[in-house]
Each structure stands twice: as C-alpha cells, then as structure tokens.
mmCIF file of C-alpha atoms in Angstrom:
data_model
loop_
_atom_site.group_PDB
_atom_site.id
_atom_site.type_symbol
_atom_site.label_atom_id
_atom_site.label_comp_id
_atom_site.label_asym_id
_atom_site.label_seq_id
_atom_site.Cartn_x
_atom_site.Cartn_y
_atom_site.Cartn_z
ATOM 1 C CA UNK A 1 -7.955 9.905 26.290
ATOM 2 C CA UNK A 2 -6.968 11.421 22.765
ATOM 3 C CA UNK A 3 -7.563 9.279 19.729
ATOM 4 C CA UNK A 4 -4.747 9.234 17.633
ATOM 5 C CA UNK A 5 -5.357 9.262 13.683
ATOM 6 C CA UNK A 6 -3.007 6.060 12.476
ATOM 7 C CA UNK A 7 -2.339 5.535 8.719
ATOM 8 C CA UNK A 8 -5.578 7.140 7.899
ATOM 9 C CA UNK A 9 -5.367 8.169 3.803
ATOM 10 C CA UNK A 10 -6.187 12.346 3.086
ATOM 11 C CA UNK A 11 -8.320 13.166 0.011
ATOM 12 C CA UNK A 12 -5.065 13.765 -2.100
ATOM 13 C CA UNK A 13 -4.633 9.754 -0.970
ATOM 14 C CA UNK A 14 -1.402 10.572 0.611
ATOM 15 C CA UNK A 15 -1.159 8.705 4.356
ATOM 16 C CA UNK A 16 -1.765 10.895 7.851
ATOM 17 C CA UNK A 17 -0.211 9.730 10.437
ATOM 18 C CA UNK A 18 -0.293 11.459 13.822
ATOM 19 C CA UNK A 19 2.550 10.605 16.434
ATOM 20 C CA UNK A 20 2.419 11.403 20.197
ATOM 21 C CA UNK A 21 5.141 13.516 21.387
ATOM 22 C CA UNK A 22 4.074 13.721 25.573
ATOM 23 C CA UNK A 23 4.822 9.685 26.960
ATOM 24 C CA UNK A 24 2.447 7.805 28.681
ATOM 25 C CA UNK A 25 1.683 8.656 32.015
ATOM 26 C CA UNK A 26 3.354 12.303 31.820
ATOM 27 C CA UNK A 27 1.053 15.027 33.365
ATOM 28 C CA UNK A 28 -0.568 16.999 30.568
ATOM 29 C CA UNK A 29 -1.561 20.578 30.962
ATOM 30 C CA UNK A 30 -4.309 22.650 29.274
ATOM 31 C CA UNK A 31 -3.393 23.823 25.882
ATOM 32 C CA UNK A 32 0.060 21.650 25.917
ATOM 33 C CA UNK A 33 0.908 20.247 22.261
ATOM 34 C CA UNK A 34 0.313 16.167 23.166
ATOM 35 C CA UNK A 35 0.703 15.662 19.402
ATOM 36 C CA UNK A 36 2.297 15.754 16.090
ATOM 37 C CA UNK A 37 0.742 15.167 12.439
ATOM 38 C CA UNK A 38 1.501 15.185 8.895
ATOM 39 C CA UNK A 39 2.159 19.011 8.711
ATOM 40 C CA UNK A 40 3.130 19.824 12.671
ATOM 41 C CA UNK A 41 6.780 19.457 14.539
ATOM 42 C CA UNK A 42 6.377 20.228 18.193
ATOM 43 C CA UNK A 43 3.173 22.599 17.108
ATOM 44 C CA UNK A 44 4.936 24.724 14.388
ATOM 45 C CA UNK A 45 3.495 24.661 11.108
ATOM 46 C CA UNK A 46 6.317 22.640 8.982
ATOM 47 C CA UNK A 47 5.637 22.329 5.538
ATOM 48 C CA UNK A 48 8.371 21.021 2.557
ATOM 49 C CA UNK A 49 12.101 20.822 3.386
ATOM 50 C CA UNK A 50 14.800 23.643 2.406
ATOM 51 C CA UNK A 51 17.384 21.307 0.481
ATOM 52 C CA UNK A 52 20.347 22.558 -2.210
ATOM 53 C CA UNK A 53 19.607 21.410 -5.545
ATOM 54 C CA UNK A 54 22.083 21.626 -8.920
ATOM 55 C CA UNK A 55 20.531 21.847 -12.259
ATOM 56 C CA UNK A 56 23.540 20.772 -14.135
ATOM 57 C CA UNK A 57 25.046 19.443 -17.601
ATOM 58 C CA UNK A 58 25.796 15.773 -16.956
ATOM 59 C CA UNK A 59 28.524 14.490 -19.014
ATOM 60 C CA UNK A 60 29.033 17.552 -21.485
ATOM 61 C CA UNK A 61 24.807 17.292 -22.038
ATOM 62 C CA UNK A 62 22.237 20.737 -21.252
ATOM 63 C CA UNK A 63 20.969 21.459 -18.264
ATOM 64 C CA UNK A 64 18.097 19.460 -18.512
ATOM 65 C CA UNK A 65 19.838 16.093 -18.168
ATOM 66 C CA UNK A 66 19.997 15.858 -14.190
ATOM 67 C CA UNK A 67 19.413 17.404 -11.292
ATOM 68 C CA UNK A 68 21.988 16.515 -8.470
ATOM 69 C CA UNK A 69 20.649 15.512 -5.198
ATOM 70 C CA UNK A 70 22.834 15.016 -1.594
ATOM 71 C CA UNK A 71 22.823 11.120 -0.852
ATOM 72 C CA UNK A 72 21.532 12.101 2.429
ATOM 73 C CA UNK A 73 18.250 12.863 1.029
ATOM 74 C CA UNK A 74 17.744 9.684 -0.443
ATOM 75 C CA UNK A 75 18.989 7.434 2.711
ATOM 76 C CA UNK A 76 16.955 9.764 5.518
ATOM 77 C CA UNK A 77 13.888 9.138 2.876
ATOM 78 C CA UNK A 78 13.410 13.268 3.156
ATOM 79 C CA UNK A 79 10.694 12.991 -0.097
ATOM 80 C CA UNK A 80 9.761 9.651 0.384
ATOM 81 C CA UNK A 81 5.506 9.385 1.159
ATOM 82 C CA UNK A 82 3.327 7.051 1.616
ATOM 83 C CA UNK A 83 0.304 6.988 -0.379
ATOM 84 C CA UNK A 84 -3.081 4.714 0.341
ATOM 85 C CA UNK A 85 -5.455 3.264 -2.409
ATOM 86 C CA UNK A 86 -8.351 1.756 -1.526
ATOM 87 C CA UNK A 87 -9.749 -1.735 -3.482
ATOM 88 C CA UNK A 88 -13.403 -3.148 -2.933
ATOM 89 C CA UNK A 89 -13.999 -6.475 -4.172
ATOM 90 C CA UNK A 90 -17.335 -8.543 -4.117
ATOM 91 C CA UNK A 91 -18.364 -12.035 -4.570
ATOM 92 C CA UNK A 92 -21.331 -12.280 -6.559
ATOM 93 C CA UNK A 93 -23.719 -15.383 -7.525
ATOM 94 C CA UNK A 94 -23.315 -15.934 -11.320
ATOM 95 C CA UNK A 95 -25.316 -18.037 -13.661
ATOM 96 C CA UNK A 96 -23.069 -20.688 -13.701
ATOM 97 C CA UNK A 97 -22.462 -20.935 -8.969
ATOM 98 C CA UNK A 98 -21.148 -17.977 -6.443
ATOM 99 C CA UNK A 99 -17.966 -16.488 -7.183
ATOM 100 C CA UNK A 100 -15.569 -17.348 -3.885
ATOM 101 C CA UNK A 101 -13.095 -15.239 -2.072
ATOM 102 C CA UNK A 102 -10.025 -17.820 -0.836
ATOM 103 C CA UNK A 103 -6.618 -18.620 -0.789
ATOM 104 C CA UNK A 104 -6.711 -22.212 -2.925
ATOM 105 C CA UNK A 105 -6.304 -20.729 -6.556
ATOM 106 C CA UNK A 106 -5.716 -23.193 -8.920
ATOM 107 C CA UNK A 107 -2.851 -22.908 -11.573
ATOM 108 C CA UNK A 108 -0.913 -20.028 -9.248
ATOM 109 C CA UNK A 109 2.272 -20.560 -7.417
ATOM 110 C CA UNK A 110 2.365 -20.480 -3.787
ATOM 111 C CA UNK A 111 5.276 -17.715 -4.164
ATOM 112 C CA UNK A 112 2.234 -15.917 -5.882
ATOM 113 C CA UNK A 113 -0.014 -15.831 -2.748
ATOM 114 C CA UNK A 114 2.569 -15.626 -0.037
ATOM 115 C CA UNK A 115 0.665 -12.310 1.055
ATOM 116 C CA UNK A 116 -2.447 -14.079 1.460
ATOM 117 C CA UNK A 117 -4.500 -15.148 4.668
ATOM 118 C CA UNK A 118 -5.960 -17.931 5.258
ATOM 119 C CA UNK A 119 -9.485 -16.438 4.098
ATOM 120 C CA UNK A 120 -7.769 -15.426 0.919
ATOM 121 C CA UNK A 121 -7.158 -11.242 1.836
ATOM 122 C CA UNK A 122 -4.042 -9.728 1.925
ATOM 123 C CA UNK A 123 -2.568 -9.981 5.417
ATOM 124 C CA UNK A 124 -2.489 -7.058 7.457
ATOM 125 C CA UNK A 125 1.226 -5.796 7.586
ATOM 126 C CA UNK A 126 1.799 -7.953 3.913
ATOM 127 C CA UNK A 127 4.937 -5.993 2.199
ATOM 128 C CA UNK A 128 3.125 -5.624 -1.382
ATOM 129 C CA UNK A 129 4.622 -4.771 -4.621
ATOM 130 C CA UNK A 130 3.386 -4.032 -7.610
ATOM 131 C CA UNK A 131 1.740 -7.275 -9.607
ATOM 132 C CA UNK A 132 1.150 -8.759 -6.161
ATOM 133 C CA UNK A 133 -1.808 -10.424 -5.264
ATOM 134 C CA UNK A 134 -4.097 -8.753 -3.155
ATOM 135 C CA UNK A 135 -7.245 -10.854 -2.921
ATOM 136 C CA UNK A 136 -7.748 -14.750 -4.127
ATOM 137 C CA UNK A 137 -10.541 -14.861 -6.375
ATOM 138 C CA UNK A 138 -12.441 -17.758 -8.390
ATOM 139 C CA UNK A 139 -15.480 -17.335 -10.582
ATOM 140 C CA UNK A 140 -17.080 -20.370 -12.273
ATOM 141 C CA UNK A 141 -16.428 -20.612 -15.958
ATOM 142 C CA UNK A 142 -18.380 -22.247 -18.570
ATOM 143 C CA UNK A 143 -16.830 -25.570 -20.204
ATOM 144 C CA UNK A 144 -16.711 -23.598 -23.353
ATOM 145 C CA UNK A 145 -14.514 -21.250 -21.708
ATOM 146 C CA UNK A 146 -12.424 -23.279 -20.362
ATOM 147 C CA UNK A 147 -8.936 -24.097 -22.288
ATOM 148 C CA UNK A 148 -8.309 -27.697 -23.023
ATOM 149 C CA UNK A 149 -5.969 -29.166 -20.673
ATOM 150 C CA UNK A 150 -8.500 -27.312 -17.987
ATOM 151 C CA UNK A 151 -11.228 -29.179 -19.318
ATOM 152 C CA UNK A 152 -9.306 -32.368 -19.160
ATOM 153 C CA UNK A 153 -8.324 -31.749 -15.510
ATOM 154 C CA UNK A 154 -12.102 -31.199 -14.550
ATOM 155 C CA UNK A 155 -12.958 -34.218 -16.542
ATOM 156 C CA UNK A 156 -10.491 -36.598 -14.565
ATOM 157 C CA UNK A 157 -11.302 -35.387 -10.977
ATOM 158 C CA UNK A 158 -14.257 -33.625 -11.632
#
C-alpha cells in the first residue's frame, strides 16, 4: 500500500496533489510508475505549458496594453493553481471570562456563517471567498467597551 500525498501545501504554499494512474486491483510490477504529482505525467518530468502569446497594441494603444490569450486557456484552467494558507486560532481566558470558539455570533447574519459547523470551524469542503468567515469567535468585552444599544441589549436580557 502506497500513501498518496492529497492537497498537501509545498513551501512556496502552492497545493501538491498526487493522482494514481494504475486502478485498483491492477497487478503492479517493480519499478512501474503507480503515480503522478504536481510536476510528473506518466513519469516524464513536465514542467510549464508551451502556449502562443501576442504582445499587442489594443485599440491603437503600445504594446504594453494587453497580451492576447486563446479562450481555451482560460476554460481548460491551463494557469489556474491552487494555493493553501494556513490560520491558527486560540481561545484564551481573559480578565474579563474565556474567549469561545462557536457558531452563535451575535449581530452577524446567518448568510455570514453559512460556512460554519456546528462547533463554529469552517466546514471541511466550505467553498470560501474572500471576506468569508472562517472561524466564529467571541471574546468578552468590558461594559465600557461596549456601544450603547449593546449595553442596552445586555441590560434587558442580561
């Protein structure tokens, strides 16, 4: 059995991926390529992609204004990569009670945390953009802190 490498992120934070190209049960022999990574095809070294490019004037402008591009490079997503960030978060005990980690954020839309688990993490598989919410947060504030319709809130229902 051959551990695969799955969305693993590189040092450059770019994402490596390696893909099986034998199919399950299919007799393997020594030495036989069984997979394919981030800079293989079938075994051969393949790195970048040989593409035409135009450097052009773009409506009577210099050169510098475009560069022209084959459609078919953008829909078969030829340059498109995937790139990994990683995001630690901690809840800490403050002077004024714990900070806590959850999904029941007060004041925020529930459009706003439709990425969120139950526990209050980004669900695995989650389709993030930027602005989205990754983790639900809340840390204690002071009642000086507080604006005033939040301190009238926590004055009616506590």
């Amino acid at each position: 059995v051959y551990e695969l490498r799955k969305f693993m992120r590189s040092n450059a934070g770019t994402c490596v991926n390696q893909k099986p190209i034998v199919k399950k049960g299919q007799h393997v022999k020594r030495g036989q390529i069984i997979a394919d990574g981030p800079n293989t095809d079938h075994g051969e070294l393949a790195l970048g992609r040989n593409v035409l490019v135009a450097f052009m004037p773009w409506n009577g402008y210099n050169f510098e204004d475009a560069i022209m591009i084959s459609e078919k490079v953008v829909k078969e997503d030829i340059y498109t990569s995937i790139h990994i960030d990683e995001f630690e978060i901690g809840a800490r005990d403050t002077k004024l009670g714990p900070e806590e980690i959850t999904r029941d954020i007060p004041n925020v839309s529930e459009e706003a945390l439709r990425n969120l688990g139950p526990d209050g993490v980004v669900r695995v598989g989650a389709e993030v953009k930027p602005g989205d919410i990754l983790v639900g947060k809340i840390t204690p504030k002071s009642e000086t802190e507080l604006a005033p319709e939040e301190r009238l809130l926590r004055a009616i229902f506590g």
